[in-house]
Amino acid sequence: TKIKQLEQEAHKAAGQIFMVTSNAQLRTVLFEKLRLHELCENKKLPKTISKQQQSTSEAALLQLQHLHPLPKIILEYRQVHKIKSTFVDGILSCVKSKNYISSKWYQTSAVTGRISAKHPVK
């Protein structure tokens, strides 16, 4: 829900619909449409290594976030998306039909004698 909300906020701030996860489309909105690089007076924005284009990296967005609401929205979107893809999606794939995660428990696998859990059961 939060990802969808941030996506809508990004579209509203940009004044157009674009794929938030696409660096090329984000670059077009930030630097061709909004021309935020021109508003950075004393700051030199990072460029991509391969094509020497304006970067949409975290460092660049942090420098631009005070000039327009879009960079801050993109940073938050990336953070929420990373948490979802790293943790939530993995956990949800292991949740059983009764809304819990089950694991294989081993009493003799740990050298210390503790019970250990491995491989969540799907």
PDB file of C-alpha atoms in Angstrom:
ATOM      1  CA  THR A   1       0.000   0.000   0.000  1.00  0.00           C
ATOM      2  CA  LYS A   2       2.800   2.400   0.910  1.00  0.00           C
ATOM      3  CA  ILE A   3       4.586   1.673  -2.385  1.00  0.00           C
ATOM      4  CA  LYS A   4       1.449   2.472  -4.384  1.00  0.00           C
ATOM      5  CA  GLN A   5       0.930   5.667  -2.367  1.00  0.00           C
ATOM      6  CA  LEU A   6       4.526   6.819  -2.947  1.00  0.00           C
ATOM      7  CA  GLU A   7       4.212   6.000  -6.649  1.00  0.00           C
ATOM      8  CA  GLN A   8       1.116   8.209  -6.917  1.00  0.00           C
ATOM      9  CA  GLU A   9       2.857  10.999  -4.994  1.00  0.00           C
ATOM     10  CA  ALA A  10       5.823  10.768  -7.374  1.00  0.00           C
ATOM     11  CA  HIS A  11       3.552  11.037 -10.418  1.00  0.00           C
ATOM     12  CA  LYS A  12       1.768  14.035  -8.904  1.00  0.00           C
ATOM     13  CA  ALA A  13       5.053  15.780  -8.016  1.00  0.00           C
ATOM     14  CA  ALA A  14       6.443  15.117 -11.498  1.00  0.00           C
ATOM     15  CA  GLY A  15       3.271  16.185 -13.260  1.00  0.00           C
ATOM     16  CA  GLN A  16       3.309  13.030 -15.354  1.00  0.00           C
ATOM     17  CA  ILE A  17       3.166   9.268 -15.084  1.00  0.00           C
ATOM     18  CA  PHE A  18       6.491   7.446 -15.338  1.00  0.00           C
ATOM     19  CA  MET A  19       7.976   4.171 -14.165  1.00  0.00           C
ATOM     20  CA  VAL A  20       9.455   5.015 -10.761  1.00  0.00           C
ATOM     21  CA  THR A  21      11.877   2.070 -10.910  1.00  0.00           C
ATOM     22  CA  SER A  22      13.288   3.136 -14.288  1.00  0.00           C
ATOM     23  CA  ASN A  23      16.444   5.216 -13.921  1.00  0.00           C
ATOM     24  CA  ALA A  24      16.175   6.391 -17.522  1.00  0.00           C
ATOM     25  CA  GLN A  25      12.614   7.668 -17.078  1.00  0.00           C
ATOM     26  CA  LEU A  26      13.478   9.210 -13.709  1.00  0.00           C
ATOM     27  CA  ARG A  27      16.501  10.940 -15.279  1.00  0.00           C
ATOM     28  CA  THR A  28      14.239  12.361 -17.992  1.00  0.00           C
ATOM     29  CA  VAL A  29      11.778  13.737 -15.441  1.00  0.00           C
ATOM     30  CA  LEU A  30      14.388  15.148 -13.049  1.00  0.00           C
ATOM     31  CA  PHE A  31      16.827  16.648 -15.506  1.00  0.00           C
ATOM     32  CA  GLU A  32      14.962  17.273 -18.767  1.00  0.00           C
ATOM     33  CA  LYS A  33      11.485  18.166 -17.557  1.00  0.00           C
ATOM     34  CA  LEU A  34      12.132  19.669 -14.104  1.00  0.00           C
ATOM     35  CA  ARG A  35      15.728  20.736 -14.895  1.00  0.00           C
ATOM     36  CA  LEU A  36      16.763  20.331 -11.264  1.00  0.00           C
ATOM     37  CA  HIS A  37      20.473  20.207 -12.112  1.00  0.00           C
ATOM     38  CA  GLU A  38      20.250  23.874 -13.135  1.00  0.00           C
ATOM     39  CA  LEU A  39      18.957  24.807  -9.675  1.00  0.00           C
ATOM     40  CA  CYS A  40      22.020  23.279  -7.975  1.00  0.00           C
ATOM     41  CA  GLU A  41      24.180  26.341  -7.748  1.00  0.00           C
ATOM     42  CA  ASN A  42      27.351  25.249  -5.972  1.00  0.00           C
ATOM     43  CA  LYS A  43      26.870  21.498  -6.002  1.00  0.00           C
ATOM     44  CA  LYS A  44      28.350  19.236  -8.626  1.00  0.00           C
ATOM     45  CA  LEU A  45      25.976  16.343  -9.188  1.00  0.00           C
ATOM     46  CA  PRO A  46      27.392  12.858  -9.753  1.00  0.00           C
ATOM     47  CA  LYS A  47      27.287  11.332 -13.223  1.00  0.00           C
ATOM     48  CA  THR A  48      26.967   7.716 -14.308  1.00  0.00           C
ATOM     49  CA  ILE A  49      30.245   5.923 -14.904  1.00  0.00           C
ATOM     50  CA  SER A  50      29.475   4.363 -18.266  1.00  0.00           C
ATOM     51  CA  LYS A  51      27.621   7.064 -20.220  1.00  0.00           C
ATOM     52  CA  GLN A  52      28.472  10.192 -18.209  1.00  0.00           C
ATOM     53  CA  GLN A  53      24.790  11.068 -17.779  1.00  0.00           C
ATOM     54  CA  GLN A  54      23.259  12.720 -14.733  1.00  0.00           C
ATOM     55  CA  SER A  55      23.012  10.105 -11.999  1.00  0.00           C
ATOM     56  CA  THR A  56      19.824   9.111 -10.176  1.00  0.00           C
ATOM     57  CA  SER A  57      21.812   7.547  -7.339  1.00  0.00           C
ATOM     58  CA  GLU A  58      21.058   8.115  -3.678  1.00  0.00           C
ATOM     59  CA  ALA A  59      23.866  10.680  -3.464  1.00  0.00           C
ATOM     60  CA  ALA A  60      22.408  12.718  -6.333  1.00  0.00           C
ATOM     61  CA  LEU A  61      18.858  12.520  -4.977  1.00  0.00           C
ATOM     62  CA  LEU A  62      20.043  13.634  -1.533  1.00  0.00           C
ATOM     63  CA  GLN A  63      21.549  16.757  -3.110  1.00  0.00           C
ATOM     64  CA  LEU A  64      18.323  17.467  -5.026  1.00  0.00           C
ATOM     65  CA  GLN A  65      15.798  16.760  -2.273  1.00  0.00           C
ATOM     66  CA  HIS A  66      15.714  20.364  -1.041  1.00  0.00           C
ATOM     67  CA  LEU A  67      14.936  21.728  -4.501  1.00  0.00           C
ATOM     68  CA  HIS A  68      11.810  19.716  -5.286  1.00  0.00           C
ATOM     69  CA  PRO A  69       9.626  17.118  -3.485  1.00  0.00           C
ATOM     70  CA  LEU A  70      10.199  14.378  -6.097  1.00  0.00           C
ATOM     71  CA  PRO A  71      13.731  13.293  -5.087  1.00  0.00           C
ATOM     72  CA  LYS A  72      12.663  12.801  -1.470  1.00  0.00           C
ATOM     73  CA  ILE A  73       9.657  10.738  -2.578  1.00  0.00           C
ATOM     74  CA  ILE A  74      11.921   8.578  -4.772  1.00  0.00           C
ATOM     75  CA  LEU A  75      14.341   8.003  -1.870  1.00  0.00           C
ATOM     76  CA  GLU A  76      11.493   6.876   0.386  1.00  0.00           C
ATOM     77  CA  TYR A  77      10.042   4.710  -2.404  1.00  0.00           C
ATOM     78  CA  ARG A  78      13.402   2.972  -2.875  1.00  0.00           C
ATOM     79  CA  GLN A  79      13.726   2.347   0.866  1.00  0.00           C
ATOM     80  CA  VAL A  80      10.235   0.841   1.195  1.00  0.00           C
ATOM     81  CA  HIS A  81      10.683  -1.191  -2.005  1.00  0.00           C
ATOM     82  CA  LYS A  82      14.023  -2.577  -0.747  1.00  0.00           C
ATOM     83  CA  ILE A  83      12.482  -3.659   2.569  1.00  0.00           C
ATOM     84  CA  LYS A  84       9.584  -5.311   0.760  1.00  0.00           C
ATOM     85  CA  SER A  85      11.710  -7.164  -1.769  1.00  0.00           C
ATOM     86  CA  THR A  86      14.402  -8.197   0.734  1.00  0.00           C
ATOM     87  CA  PHE A  87      12.326  -9.238   3.718  1.00  0.00           C
ATOM     88  CA  VAL A  88       8.569  -9.220   3.224  1.00  0.00           C
ATOM     89  CA  ASP A  89       8.408 -11.126  -0.075  1.00  0.00           C
ATOM     90  CA  GLY A  90      10.733 -13.830   1.286  1.00  0.00           C
ATOM     91  CA  ILE A  91       8.775 -14.229   4.486  1.00  0.00           C
ATOM     92  CA  LEU A  92       5.421 -14.282   2.686  1.00  0.00           C
ATOM     93  CA  SER A  93       6.613 -17.118   0.464  1.00  0.00           C
ATOM     94  CA  CYS A  94       7.179 -19.195   3.628  1.00  0.00           C
ATOM     95  CA  VAL A  95       3.884 -18.420   5.348  1.00  0.00           C
ATOM     96  CA  LYS A  96       1.659 -21.458   5.587  1.00  0.00           C
ATOM     97  CA  SER A  97      -2.075 -21.402   4.974  1.00  0.00           C
ATOM     98  CA  LYS A  98      -2.638 -20.925   8.722  1.00  0.00           C
ATOM     99  CA  ASN A  99      -0.710 -17.608   8.656  1.00  0.00           C
ATOM    100  CA  TYR A 100       2.438 -18.745  10.406  1.00  0.00           C
ATOM    101  CA  ILE A 101       5.964 -19.709   9.450  1.00  0.00           C
ATOM    102  CA  SER A 102       7.091 -23.212  10.236  1.00  0.00           C
ATOM    103  CA  SER A 103      10.687 -24.363  10.265  1.00  0.00           C
ATOM    104  CA  LYS A 104      12.670 -27.574  10.583  1.00  0.00           C
ATOM    105  CA  TRP A 105      14.036 -27.812  14.109  1.00  0.00           C
ATOM    106  CA  TYR A 106      17.295 -29.584  14.914  1.00  0.00           C
ATOM    107  CA  GLN A 107      18.302 -30.589  18.417  1.00  0.00           C
ATOM    108  CA  THR A 108      21.694 -32.073  17.594  1.00  0.00           C
ATOM    109  CA  SER A 109      23.030 -29.841  14.830  1.00  0.00           C
ATOM    110  CA  ALA A 110      24.420 -27.029  16.999  1.00  0.00           C
ATOM    111  CA  VAL A 111      27.739 -27.683  18.737  1.00  0.00           C
ATOM    112  CA  THR A 112      26.572 -25.769  21.804  1.00  0.00           C
ATOM    113  CA  GLY A 113      23.596 -28.075  22.345  1.00  0.00           C
ATOM    114  CA  ARG A 114      21.054 -25.430  21.510  1.00  0.00           C
ATOM    115  CA  ILE A 115      18.061 -26.111  19.328  1.00  0.00           C
ATOM    116  CA  SER A 116      18.488 -24.601  15.864  1.00  0.00           C
ATOM    117  CA  ALA A 117      16.034 -23.868  13.091  1.00  0.00           C
ATOM    118  CA  LYS A 118      16.736 -24.133   9.380  1.00  0.00           C
ATOM    119  CA  HIS A 119      14.882 -23.894   6.107  1.00  0.00           C
ATOM    120  CA  PRO A 120      11.405 -22.500   6.661  1.00  0.00           C
ATOM    121  CA  VAL A 121       8.895 -25.075   5.466  1.00  0.00           C
ATOM    122  CA  LYS A 122       6.529 -23.922   2.768  1.00  0.00           C
TER     123      LYS A 122
END
